[in-house]
Coordinates of C-alpha atoms in Angstrom, one line a residue:
Chain A
M1 CA 0.0 0.0 0.0
T2 CA 1.1 3.6 0.4
A3 CA 4.4 3.8 2.1
P4 CA 4.7 6.6 4.5
I5 CA 7.4 9.1 3.7
T6 CA 10.1 8.5 6.2
T7 CA 12.8 10.8 5.1
E8 CA 12.4 14.6 5.4
V9 CA 12.5 15.9 1.9
P10 CA 12.0 19.6 1.3
R11 CA 8.4 19.9 0.0
P12 CA 8.1 16.5 -1.6
P13 CA 5.9 16.9 -4.7
A14 CA 2.5 15.5 -3.8
R15 CA 2.2 13.6 -7.0
P16 CA 1.1 10.1 -7.9
A17 CA 3.3 7.7 -9.6
T18 CA 1.8 8.9 -12.9
P19 CA 4.0 11.5 -14.5
A20 CA 1.7 14.5 -14.1
P21 CA 2.1 17.4 -16.5
V22 CA 4.7 19.8 -15.4
P23 CA 3.3 23.0 -14.2
T24 CA 4.8 25.9 -16.0
A25 CA 4.1 29.0 -13.9
R26 CA 5.5 27.7 -10.6
R27 CA 9.1 28.6 -10.5
G28 CA 9.0 29.5 -6.9
R29 CA 8.2 26.0 -5.9
T30 CA 11.6 25.0 -4.7
S31 CA 12.0 28.0 -2.6
R32 CA 11.2 27.2 1.0
A33 CA 11.0 30.4 2.9
G34 CA 7.7 31.4 4.3
R35 CA 6.1 28.0 4.0
T36 CA 8.3 25.5 5.9
L37 CA 5.4 24.6 8.0
H38 CA 6.1 21.5 10.0
A39 CA 3.2 19.8 11.6
G40 CA 3.0 20.1 15.3
P41 CA 1.5 17.6 17.7
V42 CA -1.9 19.3 17.4
A43 CA -1.9 18.9 13.7
Y44 CA -1.0 15.2 14.0
A45 CA -3.7 14.7 16.6
I46 CA -6.4 16.3 14.5
L47 CA -5.4 14.3 11.4
I48 CA -5.3 11.0 13.3
L49 CA -8.7 11.8 14.6
A50 CA -9.9 12.4 11.0
V51 CA -8.4 9.1 9.9
L52 CA -10.1 7.3 12.7
A53 CA -13.4 8.9 11.8
S54 CA -12.9 7.9 8.2
A55 CA -12.1 4.3 9.0
F56 CA -14.4 3.6 11.9
P57 CA -17.5 2.8 9.9
F58 CA -15.5 0.2 8.0
Y59 CA -14.3 -1.3 11.2
W60 CA -17.8 -1.3 12.6
T61 CA -19.1 -3.0 9.5
L62 CA -16.7 -5.8 10.2
V63 CA -17.6 -6.0 13.8
A64 CA -21.3 -6.1 13.2
A65 CA -21.0 -8.5 10.3
S66 CA -19.1 -11.0 12.5
R67 CA -21.6 -11.0 15.3
S68 CA -25.1 -12.2 15.8
N69 CA -28.2 -10.1 15.8
A70 CA -28.6 -10.7 19.5
D71 CA -25.0 -9.5 20.2
L72 CA -25.9 -6.2 18.4
A73 CA -28.8 -5.6 20.7
Q74 CA -26.6 -5.7 23.8
V75 CA -25.8 -2.8 25.9
P76 CA -23.0 -1.9 26.1
P77 CA -22.2 -3.0 22.6
S78 CA -19.0 -4.9 22.0
L79 CA -16.4 -3.2 19.9
L80 CA -14.5 -6.3 18.9
P81 CA -15.2 -8.7 16.0
G82 CA -17.1 -11.9 16.8
P83 CA -17.1 -15.4 15.5
N84 CA -20.1 -15.3 13.1
L85 CA -18.7 -13.8 10.0
I86 CA -18.9 -17.0 7.8
R87 CA -22.3 -17.8 9.0
N88 CA -23.6 -14.3 8.1
F89 CA -21.9 -14.5 4.7
E90 CA -23.8 -17.7 4.0
A91 CA -27.0 -16.1 5.1
V92 CA -26.5 -13.2 2.7
L93 CA -25.6 -15.5 -0.2
E94 CA -28.9 -17.3 0.4
E95 CA -31.2 -14.4 1.1
A96 CA -30.0 -11.7 -1.4
D97 CA -28.1 -13.7 -4.0
I98 CA -25.1 -11.6 -3.4
G99 CA -23.0 -14.0 -5.4
K100 CA -24.9 -13.2 -8.6
A101 CA -24.9 -9.5 -7.6
L102 CA -21.1 -9.5 -7.3
L103 CA -20.7 -11.2 -10.7
N104 CA -23.1 -8.8 -12.3
S105 CA -21.4 -5.8 -10.8
L106 CA -18.0 -7.1 -12.0
I107 CA -19.4 -7.5 -15.5
V108 CA -21.1 -4.1 -15.5
S109 CA -18.2 -2.2 -14.0
G110 CA -15.6 -4.0 -16.1
S111 CA -17.3 -3.3 -19.4
I112 CA -18.1 0.3 -18.4
T113 CA -14.4 0.8 -17.5
L114 CA -13.0 -0.7 -20.7
G115 CA -15.5 1.0 -22.9
T116 CA -15.3 4.4 -21.2
V117 CA -11.5 4.5 -21.2
L118 CA -11.4 3.5 -24.9
C119 CA -14.1 5.9 -26.1
C120 CA -12.8 8.8 -24.0
T121 CA -9.2 8.3 -25.0
L122 CA -10.2 8.3 -28.7
A123 CA -12.3 11.4 -28.3
G124 CA -9.9 13.1 -25.9
F125 CA -7.1 12.6 -28.5
A126 CA -9.2 14.1 -31.3
F127 CA -10.1 17.1 -29.1
A128 CA -6.6 17.6 -28.0
K129 CA -4.6 17.2 -31.1
L130 CA -6.7 17.0 -34.3
R131 CA -8.2 19.9 -36.1
F132 CA -11.7 19.6 -37.4
R133 CA -14.8 21.6 -38.0
G134 CA -17.1 22.0 -34.9
R135 CA -14.3 21.0 -32.5
G136 CA -14.9 23.8 -30.1
A137 CA -18.6 23.6 -30.2
L138 CA -18.7 19.8 -29.6
L139 CA -16.3 20.1 -26.7
A140 CA -18.3 22.9 -25.2
V141 CA -21.5 20.8 -25.4
T142 CA -19.8 17.8 -23.9
V143 CA -18.3 19.7 -21.0
G144 CA -21.5 21.7 -20.5
T145 CA -23.5 18.5 -19.8
M146 CA -21.3 17.7 -16.8
M147 CA -23.3 20.2 -14.7
I148 CA -26.7 18.6 -15.5
P149 CA -28.0 16.1 -13.0
P150 CA -28.3 12.5 -14.3
Q151 CA -31.9 12.4 -12.9
L152 CA -32.9 14.8 -15.7
G153 CA -32.4 12.1 -18.3
V154 CA -33.5 9.1 -16.3
I155 CA -37.2 9.1 -17.3
P156 CA -36.7 9.1 -21.1
L157 CA -33.8 6.7 -20.6
F158 CA -36.1 4.3 -18.8
M159 CA -38.7 4.7 -21.5
M160 CA -36.1 3.9 -24.2
V161 CA -34.8 0.9 -22.3
A162 CA -38.4 -0.4 -21.8
E163 CA -39.1 0.1 -25.5
L164 CA -36.0 -1.9 -26.4
G165 CA -37.0 -4.6 -24.0
W166 CA -33.8 -4.2 -22.0
V167 CA -35.4 -3.8 -18.5
N168 CA -33.6 -6.1 -16.1
Q169 CA -30.8 -6.8 -18.6
L170 CA -27.3 -5.7 -17.9
Q171 CA -26.8 -3.8 -21.1
S172 CA -29.4 -1.3 -19.9
V173 CA -26.8 -0.3 -17.2
I174 CA -23.7 -0.8 -19.3
L175 CA -24.5 1.3 -22.4
P176 CA -25.5 4.5 -20.7
G177 CA -22.5 4.1 -18.4
L178 CA -20.2 4.5 -21.3
V179 CA -21.1 8.1 -21.7
S180 CA -18.7 10.1 -19.7
A181 CA -18.3 13.8 -20.5
F182 CA -15.8 14.0 -17.6
G183 CA -13.7 11.2 -19.2
V184 CA -13.4 13.0 -22.5
F185 CA -12.5 16.2 -20.7
F186 CA -10.0 14.4 -18.5
M187 CA -8.3 12.7 -21.4
R188 CA -8.2 15.8 -23.4
Q189 CA -6.5 17.8 -20.6
Y190 CA -4.1 15.0 -20.1
L191 CA -3.1 14.7 -23.7
V192 CA -2.8 18.5 -24.2
Q193 CA -0.2 18.6 -21.5
T194 CA 1.7 15.4 -22.0
L195 CA 1.7 14.8 -25.8
P196 CA 4.0 17.2 -27.7
D197 CA 2.8 18.3 -31.1
E198 CA 6.3 17.7 -32.5
L199 CA 6.0 14.0 -31.8
I200 CA 2.9 13.8 -33.9
E201 CA 4.3 15.9 -36.7
A202 CA 7.5 13.8 -36.8
A203 CA 5.4 10.7 -37.1
R204 CA 3.4 12.2 -39.9
V205 CA 6.6 13.2 -41.8
D206 CA 7.6 9.5 -41.4
G207 CA 4.3 8.6 -43.1
A208 CA 2.4 7.3 -40.2
S209 CA -1.4 7.4 -40.5
T210 CA -3.5 8.9 -37.7
A211 CA -4.5 5.4 -36.6
R212 CA -0.9 4.3 -36.4
I213 CA -0.1 7.5 -34.5
F214 CA -2.9 6.8 -32.1
W215 CA -1.8 3.2 -31.3
S216 CA 2.0 3.6 -31.3
I217 CA 2.4 7.1 -29.8
V218 CA -0.8 8.4 -28.1
V219 CA -1.8 5.3 -26.2
P220 CA 1.6 4.6 -24.7
I221 CA 1.9 8.2 -23.5
A222 CA -1.7 8.4 -22.4
R223 CA -1.5 5.1 -20.4
P224 CA -1.1 6.7 -16.9
G225 CA -4.0 9.0 -17.5
M226 CA -6.0 6.1 -18.8
A227 CA -5.2 4.1 -15.7
V228 CA -6.5 6.9 -13.5
L229 CA -9.6 7.4 -15.5
G230 CA -10.2 3.6 -15.4
L231 CA -9.9 3.6 -11.6
L232 CA -12.3 6.5 -11.1
T233 CA -14.7 5.0 -13.6
F234 CA -14.6 1.5 -12.0
M235 CA -15.3 2.9 -8.6
A236 CA -18.1 5.1 -9.9
A237 CA -19.7 2.3 -11.8
W238 CA -19.4 -0.2 -9.0
N239 CA -21.0 2.3 -6.6
D240 CA -23.7 3.7 -8.9
F241 CA -27.1 3.5 -7.3
F242 CA -29.9 5.4 -8.9
W243 CA -29.9 4.1 -12.4
P244 CA -29.3 0.4 -11.6
I245 CA -32.2 0.3 -9.1
V246 CA -34.4 1.8 -11.8
A247 CA -33.3 -0.4 -14.6
L248 CA -32.7 -3.7 -12.8
T249 CA -34.7 -5.8 -10.3
S250 CA -33.7 -8.2 -7.5
S251 CA -33.7 -11.1 -10.0
E252 CA -30.8 -9.6 -11.9
P253 CA -29.1 -7.2 -9.4
T254 CA -25.9 -5.4 -9.2
V255 CA -24.3 -5.2 -5.7
Q256 CA -26.0 -1.9 -5.0
V257 CA -29.4 -3.2 -6.0
A258 CA -28.9 -6.2 -3.7
L259 CA -27.8 -3.9 -0.8
R260 CA -31.0 -1.9 -1.3
Q261 CA -33.0 -5.1 -1.1
L262 CA -31.2 -6.1 2.1
G263 CA -31.8 -2.7 3.6
G264 CA -35.3 -2.4 2.3
G265 CA -36.9 -4.5 5.0
Y266 CA -36.6 -8.0 3.4
V267 CA -34.0 -8.9 6.0
H268 CA -34.3 -7.9 9.6
D269 CA -31.1 -9.4 10.8
Q270 CA -28.7 -6.4 11.3
S271 CA -25.6 -8.6 11.3
V272 CA -26.7 -10.2 8.0
I273 CA -27.2 -6.7 6.5
M274 CA -23.8 -5.7 7.6
A275 CA -22.3 -8.9 6.2
G276 CA -23.8 -8.0 2.8
T277 CA -22.5 -4.4 3.1
L278 CA -19.0 -5.8 3.8
L279 CA -19.1 -8.1 0.8
G280 CA -20.3 -5.3 -1.5
T281 CA -17.6 -3.0 -0.3
L282 CA -14.7 -5.3 -0.2
P283 CA -13.9 -5.3 -4.0
V284 CA -13.7 -1.6 -4.3
L285 CA -11.8 -1.3 -1.0
L286 CA -9.3 -3.8 -2.4
V287 CA -8.9 -1.6 -5.5
F288 CA -8.5 1.4 -3.3
G289 CA -6.0 -0.3 -1.0
L290 CA -3.8 -1.3 -3.9
L291 CA -4.1 1.9 -6.0
G292 CA -5.1 4.6 -3.5
R293 CA -2.2 6.8 -4.3
Q294 CA -3.1 6.9 -8.0
I295 CA -6.7 7.7 -7.1
V296 CA -5.6 10.5 -4.8
G297 CA -3.4 11.8 -7.6
G298 CA -6.1 11.6 -10.1
I299 CA -8.6 13.5 -8.0
M300 CA -6.1 16.2 -7.2
Q301 CA -5.0 16.4 -10.8
G302 CA -8.6 16.6 -12.1
A303 CA -9.4 19.2 -9.5
V304 CA -6.8 21.7 -10.4
K305 CA -8.2 22.0 -13.9
G306 CA -11.8 21.5 -13.0
Chain S
M1 CA -19.4 10.5 -40.3
T2 CA -17.2 8.2 -42.2
L3 CA -16.2 5.2 -40.3
T4 CA -14.9 3.1 -43.2
A5 CA -11.3 3.9 -44.0
P6 CA -10.4 4.4 -47.6
A7 CA -7.6 2.3 -48.9
K8 CA -4.3 3.3 -47.4
P9 CA -2.1 5.4 -49.7
P10 CA 1.1 3.9 -50.9
K11 CA 4.1 4.5 -48.8
A12 CA 5.9 6.4 -51.6
F13 CA 3.7 9.4 -50.9
S14 CA 4.5 9.6 -47.3
S15 CA 5.9 13.1 -47.4
P16 CA 3.2 15.5 -46.4
R17 CA 3.8 17.8 -49.3
R18 CA 3.2 15.1 -51.9
E19 CA 0.0 13.8 -50.2
S20 CA -2.5 12.1 -52.5
S21 CA -6.0 13.6 -52.6
A22 CA -7.6 10.5 -51.2
R23 CA -5.3 10.7 -48.2
R24 CA -5.9 14.3 -47.7
A25 CA -9.7 13.7 -47.8
W26 CA -9.3 11.0 -45.2
R27 CA -7.1 13.1 -43.1
K28 CA -9.9 15.8 -43.0
A29 CA -12.6 13.2 -42.2
S30 CA -10.7 10.9 -39.8
P31 CA -11.0 13.1 -36.7
Y32 CA -14.7 12.4 -36.8
A33 CA -14.0 8.7 -36.6
Y34 CA -12.2 9.2 -33.3
I35 CA -15.1 11.1 -31.7
A36 CA -17.7 8.9 -33.3
P37 CA -17.9 6.1 -30.7
F38 CA -18.3 8.6 -27.9
F39 CA -20.7 10.9 -29.6
T40 CA -22.9 8.1 -30.9
L41 CA -23.5 6.9 -27.3
F42 CA -23.5 10.5 -26.0
A43 CA -26.3 11.5 -28.4
A44 CA -28.4 8.4 -27.7
F45 CA -27.9 8.0 -23.9
G46 CA -26.8 11.5 -22.9
V47 CA -28.2 14.4 -24.9
F48 CA -31.4 12.9 -26.2
P49 CA -32.8 11.9 -22.8
L50 CA -32.0 15.3 -21.4
I51 CA -34.0 17.1 -24.0
Y52 CA -36.8 14.5 -24.2
T53 CA -37.4 14.9 -20.4
A54 CA -38.8 18.4 -21.1
Y55 CA -41.2 16.9 -23.7
V56 CA -42.3 14.0 -21.4
S57 CA -42.9 16.5 -18.6
L58 CA -45.8 18.0 -20.6
Y59 CA -47.6 14.7 -20.9
R60 CA -49.4 12.2 -18.8
V61 CA -47.2 9.1 -19.0
E62 CA -47.7 6.0 -16.8
L63 CA -44.9 3.5 -16.0
Q64 CA -46.9 0.5 -17.1
T65 CA -47.8 2.0 -20.5
P66 CA -44.9 4.3 -21.5
G67 CA -46.1 4.3 -25.1
D68 CA -49.4 6.0 -24.4
M69 CA -48.8 9.7 -23.9
E70 CA -51.6 12.1 -23.2
W71 CA -51.0 15.8 -23.6
R72 CA -51.3 17.7 -20.3
G73 CA -49.5 21.0 -21.0
L74 CA -48.2 22.4 -17.8
G75 CA -50.6 20.2 -15.8
N76 CA -47.7 18.2 -14.3
Y77 CA -46.1 21.4 -13.0
T78 CA -49.3 23.0 -11.6
A79 CA -50.0 19.7 -9.9
L80 CA -46.6 19.9 -8.3
L81 CA -47.2 23.4 -7.0
G82 CA -50.4 22.2 -5.3
D83 CA -48.8 19.1 -3.7
E84 CA -47.7 19.7 -0.1
F85 CA -45.2 16.8 -0.4
F86 CA -43.4 18.7 -3.2
W87 CA -42.9 21.7 -1.0
N88 CA -42.0 19.5 1.9
S89 CA -39.3 17.8 -0.2
L90 CA -38.0 21.1 -1.5
R91 CA -37.6 22.3 2.0
N92 CA -35.9 19.1 3.1
T93 CA -33.6 19.3 0.2
F94 CA -32.6 22.7 1.2
T95 CA -32.1 22.0 4.9
I96 CA -30.3 18.7 4.4
G97 CA -28.2 20.5 1.7
V98 CA -27.1 23.2 4.1
L99 CA -26.6 20.7 6.9
S100 CA -24.3 18.5 4.8
T101 CA -22.5 21.0 2.5
V102 CA -21.4 23.6 5.1
P103 CA -19.7 21.4 7.6
Q104 CA -18.3 19.2 4.9
L105 CA -16.6 22.1 3.1
V106 CA -15.4 23.9 6.3
M107 CA -13.9 20.7 7.6
A108 CA -12.4 19.9 4.3
L109 CA -10.7 23.3 4.3
G110 CA -9.2 22.7 7.7
L111 CA -8.1 19.2 6.8
A112 CA -6.5 20.4 3.6
H113 CA -4.5 23.0 5.5
L114 CA -3.1 20.4 7.8
L115 CA -2.4 17.9 5.0
N116 CA -0.4 20.6 3.4
Y117 CA 2.1 20.6 6.3
R118 CA 5.4 18.8 6.0
M119 CA 5.1 15.7 8.1
R120 CA 5.7 12.0 8.3
G121 CA 3.3 9.7 6.7
R122 CA 1.7 12.4 4.6
T123 CA 0.8 10.2 1.7
F124 CA -0.7 7.7 4.0
L125 CA -2.8 10.4 5.7
R126 CA -4.0 11.8 2.4
T127 CA -5.0 8.4 1.2
A128 CA -6.7 7.5 4.5
V129 CA -9.0 10.6 4.5
L130 CA -10.2 9.6 1.0
L131 CA -11.2 6.1 2.2
P132 CA -14.9 6.9 2.6
Y133 CA -15.0 8.0 -1.0
A134 CA -14.5 4.4 -1.9
T135 CA -17.8 3.2 -0.4
S136 CA -21.1 3.3 -2.1
V137 CA -24.0 5.4 -1.0
A138 CA -25.8 2.1 -0.2
A139 CA -23.1 0.6 1.9
A140 CA -22.3 3.9 3.8
T141 CA -26.0 4.5 4.6
L142 CA -26.7 1.0 5.8
V143 CA -23.7 1.2 8.2
F144 CA -24.8 4.6 9.5
A145 CA -28.4 3.5 9.8
Q146 CA -27.1 0.8 12.1
L147 CA -24.9 3.2 14.1
F148 CA -27.8 5.7 14.3
G149 CA -30.2 3.0 15.6
R150 CA -32.6 4.3 18.3
D151 CA -32.4 1.5 20.8
F152 CA -29.2 -0.3 20.2
G153 CA -27.2 2.1 18.0
L154 CA -23.7 2.9 19.0
I155 CA -24.2 6.6 18.6
N156 CA -27.0 6.7 21.1
Y157 CA -25.0 4.5 23.4
A158 CA -22.1 6.9 23.3
L159 CA -24.4 9.9 23.8
G160 CA -25.9 8.0 26.7
V161 CA -22.5 7.7 28.3
V162 CA -22.1 11.5 28.3
G163 CA -25.7 11.9 29.5
I164 CA -27.5 12.9 26.4
G165 CA -30.3 11.1 24.6
P166 CA -31.5 8.7 23.4
V167 CA -32.2 10.6 20.2
D168 CA -34.7 9.2 17.7
W169 CA -32.6 9.4 14.6
Q170 CA -35.3 8.1 12.3
N171 CA -38.5 9.8 13.4
D172 CA -37.5 13.1 14.7
T173 CA -37.3 15.6 11.8
V174 CA -34.2 17.5 12.8
A175 CA -32.3 14.4 14.0
S176 CA -33.2 12.4 11.0
Q177 CA -32.0 15.1 8.7
I178 CA -28.8 15.3 10.7
A179 CA -28.4 11.6 10.3
V180 CA -28.8 11.8 6.5
S181 CA -26.4 14.7 6.3
T182 CA -23.8 12.8 8.4
V183 CA -23.5 10.1 5.7
V184 CA -22.9 12.8 3.1
V185 CA -20.4 14.6 5.2
W186 CA -18.5 11.4 6.0
R187 CA -18.3 10.3 2.4
W188 CA -17.3 13.6 0.8
T189 CA -15.1 15.6 3.3
G190 CA -11.9 13.8 2.4
Y191 CA -12.6 14.2 -1.3
N192 CA -13.1 17.9 -1.0
A193 CA -10.0 18.2 1.2
L194 CA -7.9 16.8 -1.6
I195 CA -9.4 19.2 -4.0
Y196 CA -8.5 22.1 -1.7
L197 CA -5.1 20.7 -1.2
A198 CA -4.5 20.7 -5.0
G199 CA -5.7 24.3 -5.0
M200 CA -3.3 25.2 -2.2
Q201 CA -0.4 23.8 -4.0
S202 CA -0.9 26.0 -7.0
I203 CA -0.7 29.2 -4.8
P204 CA 2.8 30.6 -5.6
D205 CA 5.3 30.4 -2.7
E206 CA 6.3 34.0 -3.4
L207 CA 3.0 35.2 -1.8
Y208 CA 3.8 33.3 1.4
E209 CA 7.4 34.6 1.4
A210 CA 6.2 38.1 1.0
A211 CA 3.6 37.7 3.7
A212 CA 6.1 36.1 6.1
M213 CA 8.5 39.0 5.4
D214 CA 5.8 41.4 6.3
G215 CA 5.5 39.6 9.6
A216 CA 2.2 37.8 9.0
S217 CA 1.5 34.9 11.3
R218 CA 0.5 31.5 10.0
W219 CA -3.0 32.3 10.9
R220 CA -3.0 35.5 9.0
Q221 CA -1.2 33.8 6.1
F222 CA -4.1 31.4 6.0
F223 CA -6.7 34.1 5.9
H224 CA -4.9 36.6 3.6
V225 CA -3.0 34.3 1.3
T226 CA -4.5 30.8 1.3
L227 CA -8.2 31.7 1.3
P228 CA -8.1 34.3 -1.5
G229 CA -5.9 32.1 -3.5
L230 CA -8.3 29.2 -3.1
R231 CA -11.4 31.2 -4.1
P232 CA -11.9 29.6 -7.6
T233 CA -11.5 26.2 -6.0
I234 CA -14.0 27.0 -3.2
V235 CA -16.5 28.3 -5.7
F236 CA -16.0 25.1 -7.7
T237 CA -16.6 22.9 -4.6
V238 CA -19.6 24.9 -3.5
I239 CA -21.2 24.4 -6.9
V240 CA -20.4 20.7 -7.2
S241 CA -21.5 20.0 -3.6
T242 CA -24.7 21.9 -4.1
I243 CA -25.5 20.0 -7.3
G244 CA -24.8 16.8 -5.3
A245 CA -27.1 18.0 -2.5
T246 CA -29.9 18.8 -5.0
Q247 CA -29.9 15.2 -6.2
L248 CA -29.6 13.5 -2.8
F249 CA -31.4 10.2 -3.1
G250 CA -29.7 7.1 -1.9
E251 CA -29.1 8.3 1.7
P252 CA -32.7 9.2 2.5
L253 CA -33.9 6.1 0.7
L254 CA -31.8 3.7 2.7
L255 CA -31.9 5.3 6.1
E256 CA -34.8 3.0 6.8
G257 CA -35.6 1.7 3.4
S258 CA -38.9 3.4 2.6
I259 CA -39.4 5.6 -0.5
S260 CA -41.4 8.2 1.4
G261 CA -38.4 9.4 3.4
G262 CA -39.7 8.6 6.8
I263 CA -43.1 8.1 8.3
S264 CA -44.1 11.7 7.9
H265 CA -41.8 12.4 4.9
Q266 CA -39.6 14.2 7.3
Y267 CA -36.4 13.6 5.3
Q268 CA -37.8 13.0 1.8
T269 CA -35.7 14.9 -0.7
L270 CA -36.6 16.0 -4.2
G271 CA -34.6 13.1 -5.7
L272 CA -36.5 10.7 -3.5
Y273 CA -39.8 12.4 -4.3
L274 CA -39.0 12.0 -8.0
Y275 CA -38.4 8.3 -7.5
E276 CA -41.6 7.9 -5.4
Q277 CA -43.7 9.6 -8.1
G278 CA -42.1 7.8 -11.0
W279 CA -41.5 4.3 -9.7
G280 CA -43.6 4.2 -6.6
F281 CA -46.8 5.7 -8.1
F282 CA -46.0 5.2 -11.8
H283 CA -46.4 8.8 -12.8
L284 CA -43.4 9.2 -15.2
G285 CA -44.7 12.5 -16.6
R286 CA -44.9 14.0 -13.2
A287 CA -41.4 12.7 -12.3
A288 CA -40.1 14.4 -15.5
A289 CA -41.5 17.6 -14.3
I290 CA -39.7 17.2 -10.9
A291 CA -36.5 16.5 -12.8
W292 CA -36.9 19.8 -14.6
V293 CA -37.6 21.6 -11.3
M294 CA -34.3 20.1 -10.0
F295 CA -32.5 21.3 -13.0
L296 CA -33.9 24.9 -12.7
L297 CA -32.8 24.8 -9.0
I298 CA -29.3 24.0 -10.1
V299 CA -29.3 26.7 -12.7
V300 CA -30.3 29.2 -10.1
V301 CA -27.6 28.1 -7.6
V302 CA -24.9 28.1 -10.2
G303 CA -26.1 31.5 -11.4
V304 CA -26.1 33.0 -8.0
N305 CA -22.6 31.7 -7.3
A306 CA -21.4 33.1 -10.6
L307 CA -22.9 36.5 -9.7
I308 CA -21.3 36.6 -6.3
V309 CA -17.9 35.7 -7.7
R310 CA -18.3 38.3 -10.4
R311 CA -19.2 41.0 -8.0
R312 CA -16.4 40.2 -5.6
S313 CA -13.7 40.1 -8.2
R314 CA -15.0 43.4 -9.6
K315 CA -14.8 44.9 -6.1
E316 CA -11.2 43.6 -5.7
A317 CA -10.2 45.0 -9.1
G318 CA -11.6 48.4 -8.0
R319 CA -9.5 48.4 -4.8

């Protein structure tokens, strides 16, 4: 996971492993006067408190998921994990078909991630480096829709899906998920800053077609950006709630649909509900644990330009 | 949009100056091939539904028979204005929005300031505060619903130890709205802190040096250098969080699992009201009208924000 910085480096650049675009107008960065703020004990204490507050609900999920419902009704409640984790997992698999939900979520999130990264890299490249009529207008429309709430389109989308006979089928969640205005914008910004025009011109002089340039030059350079976009997309797709509960039912659920079913009064055993919550959260926690730094970097990078 | 590639020109004409006409034509058309996959989907699943919602909102459309549309004009909208639950959900959206957005952004600002210090384990701390962002609305809400339980919840137990409570986090209006807001605050504070941190790092060091030379304390540096420098970032987060608050849906739905947002609709938001009308009562036309009201609300919020920013920067320019 993330290794803590153990040596004192003057202002270590807070950047992910991805080679972020070099900021141009920040020559004063290396100078240290005026901002050599070392954290004091108070700062550490507050931050540790914040970390505990962030992590506690996860820990509590584990505690509650590994106990029995009777344990949870005890006063004072026990703060340590109990012995019932496996039994509760089995109950969830039986009652909410979490197994199928996990598989469905994996299929949905995986396809959305692959599709989004591909579509957005292609479009992002065109917007960053190719000249064509309507480029500015199309980009403006794309970015403009980022402000519009997804609920605004949900009703017609549902009518379309119903018309096509896709209700309760996974493609009804996958296809609309491939539309990511943010992704196009993100890849465009990434490529504008990391891909030098000279490289493309040189390749053209050598006779490379645009397709060749895309696969042999753009994709290798864009790969770190694509990875970050992929991570963010996977997490968003895995955690998406509103559209899946509209388009799918409990017979073909994603994890979130199954969780809603668990929490919606079908199951009254709190420890079983928590076991389901734990199962539904584990995959994305795993991704986060392995690649948290990249995610942090991606968010910070996207934010500066947002 | 041409998707089929013309035959590749022979290698001999590789120099750009001696390009064949077929190749030149392809070169002009090919950018469209790169944006085609995205825009095909975007047109079908992004832009078309957005526009079509306005059309649907003028009709009577029922969930079971979405093909039968009966003209209602502004009837869906006037029905909304006469529905007490609409006004109730509008009010709740506002109060829950304030209860969640304000603490979230203030705490994020403080956290970002601390995370910007030089310290051990900085990367770890930055990643750890983002952890809640990795959970889903559903998972987070279910855990908090457990923690906020009236009889056996850990929070009421803890409050009992210090002599408060027990609080009825589900049925009391203010308490239930605080419970819903807590889930939002927990999930998004770290995320916003990282956005502020990114903003802080783009403030030029020269400004801090100058302030330090003028004898400004850390505290004054924060107020007179950091905060003004962060203004665009703060505006950005305010807008994004407000848009998020306008659409709040999963948290109130799952606090106890009913689509009415509590027994007396005490924490039903606009998003949940939309879902109740559309998928609970089958009135898709009415739901579309609610969606448009949500959109107008966002336009107003963004507009007001833009105005404030505009006026403030003009004032500063005049100084």
